[in-house]
CSV table of C-alpha atoms in Angstrom, one decimal:
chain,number,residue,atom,x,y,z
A,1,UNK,CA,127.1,111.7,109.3
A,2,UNK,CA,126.2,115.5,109.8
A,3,UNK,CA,123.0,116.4,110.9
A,4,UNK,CA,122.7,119.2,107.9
A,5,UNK,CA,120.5,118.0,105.1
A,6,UNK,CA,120.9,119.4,101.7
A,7,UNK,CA,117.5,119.8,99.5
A,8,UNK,CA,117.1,118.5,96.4
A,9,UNK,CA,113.8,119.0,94.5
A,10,UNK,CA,112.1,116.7,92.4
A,11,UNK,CA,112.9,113.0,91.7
A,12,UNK,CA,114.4,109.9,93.7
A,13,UNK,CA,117.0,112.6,95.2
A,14,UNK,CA,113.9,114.2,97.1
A,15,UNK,CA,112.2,110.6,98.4
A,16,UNK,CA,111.7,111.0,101.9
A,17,UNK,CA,110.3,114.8,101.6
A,18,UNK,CA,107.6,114.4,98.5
A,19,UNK,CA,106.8,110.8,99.0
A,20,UNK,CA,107.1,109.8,102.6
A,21,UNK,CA,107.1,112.3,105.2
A,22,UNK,CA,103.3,112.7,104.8
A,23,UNK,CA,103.1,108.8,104.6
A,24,UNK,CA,104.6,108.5,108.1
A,25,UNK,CA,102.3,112.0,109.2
A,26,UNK,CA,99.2,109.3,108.8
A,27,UNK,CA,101.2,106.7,110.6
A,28,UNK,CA,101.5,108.3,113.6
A,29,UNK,CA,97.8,110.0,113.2
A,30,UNK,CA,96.7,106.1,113.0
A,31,UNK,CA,98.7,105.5,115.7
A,32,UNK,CA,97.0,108.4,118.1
A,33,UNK,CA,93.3,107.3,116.9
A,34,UNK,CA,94.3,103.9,117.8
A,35,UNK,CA,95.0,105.2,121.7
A,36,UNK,CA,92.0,107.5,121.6
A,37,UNK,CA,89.9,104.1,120.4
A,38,UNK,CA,91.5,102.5,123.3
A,39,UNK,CA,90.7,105.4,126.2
A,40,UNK,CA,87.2,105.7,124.4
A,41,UNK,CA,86.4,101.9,125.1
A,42,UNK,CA,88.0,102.1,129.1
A,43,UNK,CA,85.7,105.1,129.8
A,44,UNK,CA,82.3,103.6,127.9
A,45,UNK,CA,83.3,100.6,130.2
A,46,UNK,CA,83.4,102.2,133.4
A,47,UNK,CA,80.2,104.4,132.6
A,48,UNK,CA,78.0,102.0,131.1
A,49,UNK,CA,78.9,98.0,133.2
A,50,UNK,CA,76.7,96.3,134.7
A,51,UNK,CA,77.0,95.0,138.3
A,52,UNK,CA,75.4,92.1,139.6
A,53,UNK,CA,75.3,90.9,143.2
A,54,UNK,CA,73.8,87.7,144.1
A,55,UNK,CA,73.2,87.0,147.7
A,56,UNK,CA,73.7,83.4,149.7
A,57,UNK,CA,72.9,82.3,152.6
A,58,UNK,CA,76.4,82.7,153.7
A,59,UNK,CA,77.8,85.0,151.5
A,60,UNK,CA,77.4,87.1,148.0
A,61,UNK,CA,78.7,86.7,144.6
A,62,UNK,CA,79.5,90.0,142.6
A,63,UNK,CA,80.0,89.7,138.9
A,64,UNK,CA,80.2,92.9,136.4
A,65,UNK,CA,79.4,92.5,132.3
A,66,UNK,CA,79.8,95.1,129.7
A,67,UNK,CA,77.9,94.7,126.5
A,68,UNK,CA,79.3,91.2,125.2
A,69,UNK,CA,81.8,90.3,127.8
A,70,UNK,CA,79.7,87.8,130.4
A,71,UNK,CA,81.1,88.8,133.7
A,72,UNK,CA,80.2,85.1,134.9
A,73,UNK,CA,82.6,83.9,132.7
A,74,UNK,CA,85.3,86.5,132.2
A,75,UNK,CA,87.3,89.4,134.3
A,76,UNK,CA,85.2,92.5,132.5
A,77,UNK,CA,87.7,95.0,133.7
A,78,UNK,CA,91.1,93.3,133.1
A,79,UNK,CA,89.9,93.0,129.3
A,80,UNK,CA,88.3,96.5,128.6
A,81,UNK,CA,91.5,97.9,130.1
A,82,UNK,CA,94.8,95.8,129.5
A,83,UNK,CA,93.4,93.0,127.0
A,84,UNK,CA,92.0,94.8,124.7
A,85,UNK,CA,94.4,97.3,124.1
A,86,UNK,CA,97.1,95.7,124.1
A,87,UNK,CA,95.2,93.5,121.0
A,88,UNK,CA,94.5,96.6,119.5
A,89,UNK,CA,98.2,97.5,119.3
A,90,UNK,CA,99.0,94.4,118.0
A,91,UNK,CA,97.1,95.2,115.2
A,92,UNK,CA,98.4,98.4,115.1
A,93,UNK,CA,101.7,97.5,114.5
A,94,UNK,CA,100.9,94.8,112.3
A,95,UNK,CA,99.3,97.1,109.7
A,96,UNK,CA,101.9,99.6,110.0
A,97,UNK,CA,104.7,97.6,109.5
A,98,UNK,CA,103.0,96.3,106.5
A,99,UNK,CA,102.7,100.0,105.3
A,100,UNK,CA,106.0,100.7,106.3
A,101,UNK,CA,107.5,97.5,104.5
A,102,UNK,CA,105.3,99.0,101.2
A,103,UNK,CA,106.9,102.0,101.3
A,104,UNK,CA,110.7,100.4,101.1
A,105,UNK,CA,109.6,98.1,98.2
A,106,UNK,CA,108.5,101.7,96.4
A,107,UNK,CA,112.1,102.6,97.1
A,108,UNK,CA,113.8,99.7,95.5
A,109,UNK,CA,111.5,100.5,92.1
A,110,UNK,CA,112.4,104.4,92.3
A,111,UNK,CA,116.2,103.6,92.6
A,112,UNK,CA,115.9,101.1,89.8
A,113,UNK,CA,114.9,103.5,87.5
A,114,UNK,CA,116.9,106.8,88.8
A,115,UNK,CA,120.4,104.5,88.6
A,116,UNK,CA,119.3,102.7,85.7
A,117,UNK,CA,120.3,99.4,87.4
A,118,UNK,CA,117.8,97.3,84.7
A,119,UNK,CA,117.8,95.5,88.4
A,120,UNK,CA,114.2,95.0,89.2
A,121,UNK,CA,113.7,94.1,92.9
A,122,UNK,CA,112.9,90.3,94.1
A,123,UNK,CA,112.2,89.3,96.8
A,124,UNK,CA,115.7,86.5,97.0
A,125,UNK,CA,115.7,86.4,101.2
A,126,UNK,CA,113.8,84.8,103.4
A,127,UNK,CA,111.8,88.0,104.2
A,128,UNK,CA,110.8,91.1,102.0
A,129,UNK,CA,112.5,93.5,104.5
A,130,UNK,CA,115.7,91.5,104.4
A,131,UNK,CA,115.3,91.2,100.7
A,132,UNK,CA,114.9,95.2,100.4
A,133,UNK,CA,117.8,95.7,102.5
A,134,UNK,CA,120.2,93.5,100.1
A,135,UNK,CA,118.8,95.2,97.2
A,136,UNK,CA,119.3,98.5,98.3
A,137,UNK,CA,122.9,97.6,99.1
A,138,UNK,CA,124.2,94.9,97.0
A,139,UNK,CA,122.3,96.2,93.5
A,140,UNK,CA,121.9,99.5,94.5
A,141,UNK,CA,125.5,100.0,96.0
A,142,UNK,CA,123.7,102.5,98.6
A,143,UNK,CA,126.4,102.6,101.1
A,144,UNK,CA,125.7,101.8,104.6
A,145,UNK,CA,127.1,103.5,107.9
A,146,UNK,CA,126.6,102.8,111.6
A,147,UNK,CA,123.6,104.5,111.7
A,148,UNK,CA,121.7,103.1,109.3
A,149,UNK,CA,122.9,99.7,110.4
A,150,UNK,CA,121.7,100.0,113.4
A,151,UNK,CA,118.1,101.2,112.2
A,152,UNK,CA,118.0,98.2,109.9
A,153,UNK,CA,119.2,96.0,112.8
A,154,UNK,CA,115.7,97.6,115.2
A,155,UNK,CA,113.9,97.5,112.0
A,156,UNK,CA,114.8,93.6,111.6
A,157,UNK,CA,113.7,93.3,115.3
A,158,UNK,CA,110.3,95.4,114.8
A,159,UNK,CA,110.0,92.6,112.0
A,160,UNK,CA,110.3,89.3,113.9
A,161,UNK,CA,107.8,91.0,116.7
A,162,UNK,CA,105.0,91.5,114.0
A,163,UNK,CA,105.8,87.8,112.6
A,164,UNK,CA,105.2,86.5,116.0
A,165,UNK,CA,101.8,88.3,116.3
A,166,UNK,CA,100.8,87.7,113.1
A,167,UNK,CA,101.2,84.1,113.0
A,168,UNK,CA,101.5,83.2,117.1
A,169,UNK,CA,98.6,85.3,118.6
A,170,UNK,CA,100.9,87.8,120.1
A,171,UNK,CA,103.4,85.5,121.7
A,172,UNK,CA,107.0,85.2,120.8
A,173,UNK,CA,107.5,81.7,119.7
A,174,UNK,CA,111.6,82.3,118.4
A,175,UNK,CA,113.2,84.9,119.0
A,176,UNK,CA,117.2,85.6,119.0
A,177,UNK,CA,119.6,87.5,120.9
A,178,UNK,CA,118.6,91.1,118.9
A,179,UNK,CA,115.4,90.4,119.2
A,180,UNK,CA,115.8,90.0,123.0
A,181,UNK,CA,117.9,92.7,123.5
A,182,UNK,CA,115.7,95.3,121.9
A,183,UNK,CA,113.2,94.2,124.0
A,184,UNK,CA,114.9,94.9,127.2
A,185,UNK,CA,116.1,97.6,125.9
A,186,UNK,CA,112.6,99.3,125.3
A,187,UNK,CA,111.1,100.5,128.0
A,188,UNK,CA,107.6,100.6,126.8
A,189,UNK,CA,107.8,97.1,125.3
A,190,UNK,CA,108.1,93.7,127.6
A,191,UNK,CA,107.0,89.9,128.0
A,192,UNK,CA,104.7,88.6,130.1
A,193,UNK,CA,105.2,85.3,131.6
A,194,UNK,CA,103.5,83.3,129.1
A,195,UNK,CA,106.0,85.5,126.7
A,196,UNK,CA,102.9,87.4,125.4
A,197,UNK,CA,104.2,90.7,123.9
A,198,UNK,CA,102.9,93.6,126.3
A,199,UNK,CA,102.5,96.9,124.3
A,200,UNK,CA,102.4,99.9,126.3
A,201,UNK,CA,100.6,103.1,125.0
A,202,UNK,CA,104.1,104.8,124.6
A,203,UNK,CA,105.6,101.9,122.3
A,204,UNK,CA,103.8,102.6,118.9
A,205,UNK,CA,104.3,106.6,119.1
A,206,UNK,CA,107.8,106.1,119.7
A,207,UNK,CA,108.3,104.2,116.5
A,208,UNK,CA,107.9,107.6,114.5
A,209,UNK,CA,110.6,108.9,114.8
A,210,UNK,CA,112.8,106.2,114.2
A,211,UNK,CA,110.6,105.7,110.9
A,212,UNK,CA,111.4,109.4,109.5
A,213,UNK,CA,115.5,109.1,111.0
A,214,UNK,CA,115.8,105.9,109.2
A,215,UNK,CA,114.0,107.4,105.4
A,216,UNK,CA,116.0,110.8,106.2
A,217,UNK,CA,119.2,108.6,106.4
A,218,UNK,CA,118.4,106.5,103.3
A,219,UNK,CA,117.0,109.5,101.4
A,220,UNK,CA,120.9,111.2,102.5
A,221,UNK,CA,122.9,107.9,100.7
A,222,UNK,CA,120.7,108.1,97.6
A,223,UNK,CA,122.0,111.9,97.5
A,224,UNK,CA,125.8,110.6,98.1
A,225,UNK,CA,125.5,108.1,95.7
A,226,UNK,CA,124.5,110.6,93.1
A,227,UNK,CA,127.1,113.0,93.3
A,228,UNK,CA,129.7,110.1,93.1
A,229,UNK,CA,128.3,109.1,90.0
């Protein structure tokens, strides 16, 4: 598909410009505050733990605490600066998605109306992303390309990752062969041993701009599908 983009104004035709590109803007200012939160909490950390040393008679035991986090009991440093991060982009990406998923759904009731299908979306697939996607091309008759395929396909992926947080704790519990493959083919994404998903603080800024591609490339076959009709 070319990379030139006509502009439409108003309406349906104009989706990804008046309704969504600012959408996505708050996304990925979310996204920053979320890393800032993280830096923020590693720096309070260093500045303000608290180091015990208690001497033996043949040797000394060193703990450090920070606020809440009993240094007897836990590693103070391994969860200011890798666990709780990587929970916080957990999160992250749960609630985005969620946004992101919102924003689809809005789609499906804008193209109802501009086609005049008198096809109101349900949800008829296992999952509402699934289900958006066969609305938008079996009642909508948006047509596809390689693409957008292949956004749906890492969009599918992004999906089962935020399943697995959401209702394993950040672990993948089933995953498939895309699922795997997108994660080895991510360099800011991986699994630890106990196939905990490891978030660097790359992974959630590069989701951006693969958000505004994919609603520029849907926003392009609603434009298609218009002039045919």
């Amino acid at each position: 598909m070319s990379e030139e983009r006509e502009f439409i104004v108003g309406g349906t035709y104009n989706w990804y410009d008046q309704n969504v590109a600012a959408g996505i803007d708050l996304i990925e200012a979310f996204i920053e505050q979320c890393e800032i939160s993280n830096s923020f909490a590693i720096t309070e950390y260093h500045k303000y733990k608290q180091v015990e040393i208690e001497e033996y008679e043949h040797g000394a035991s060193i703990s450090t605490h920070f606020r809440l986090i009993d240094g007897d009991t836990f590693n103070a440093e391994e969860i200011m600066t890798n666990v709780f991060p990587n929970m916080n982009r957990h999160s992250t990406l749960v609630l985005i998605m969620s946004m992101f998923e919102k924003t689809l759904k809005n789609l499906c009731d804008r193209v109802n109306t501009l086609f005049e299908l008198n096809k109101p979306f349900k949800k008829v697939k296992p999952s509402l992303l699934l289900s958006i996607k066969y609305y938008l091309t079996n009642e909508a008759n948006l047509e596809s390309n390689e693409i957008l395929e292949k956004q749906w396909s890492d969009l599918m992926c992004l999906q089962s990752i935020r399943n697995n947080i959401t209702h394993n704790f950040g672990y993948l519990e089933e995953g498939n062969k895309y699922v795997t493959r997108y994660i080895d083919n991510n360099k800011n994404l991986s699994l630890a041993e106990d196939n905990e998903f490891l978030l660097n603080h790359e992974f959630l800024k590069d989701l951006i701009p693969n958000f505004r591609s994919f609603c520029l490339e849907l926003q392009q076959v609603i434009r298609d599908k218009s002039k045919r009709n």
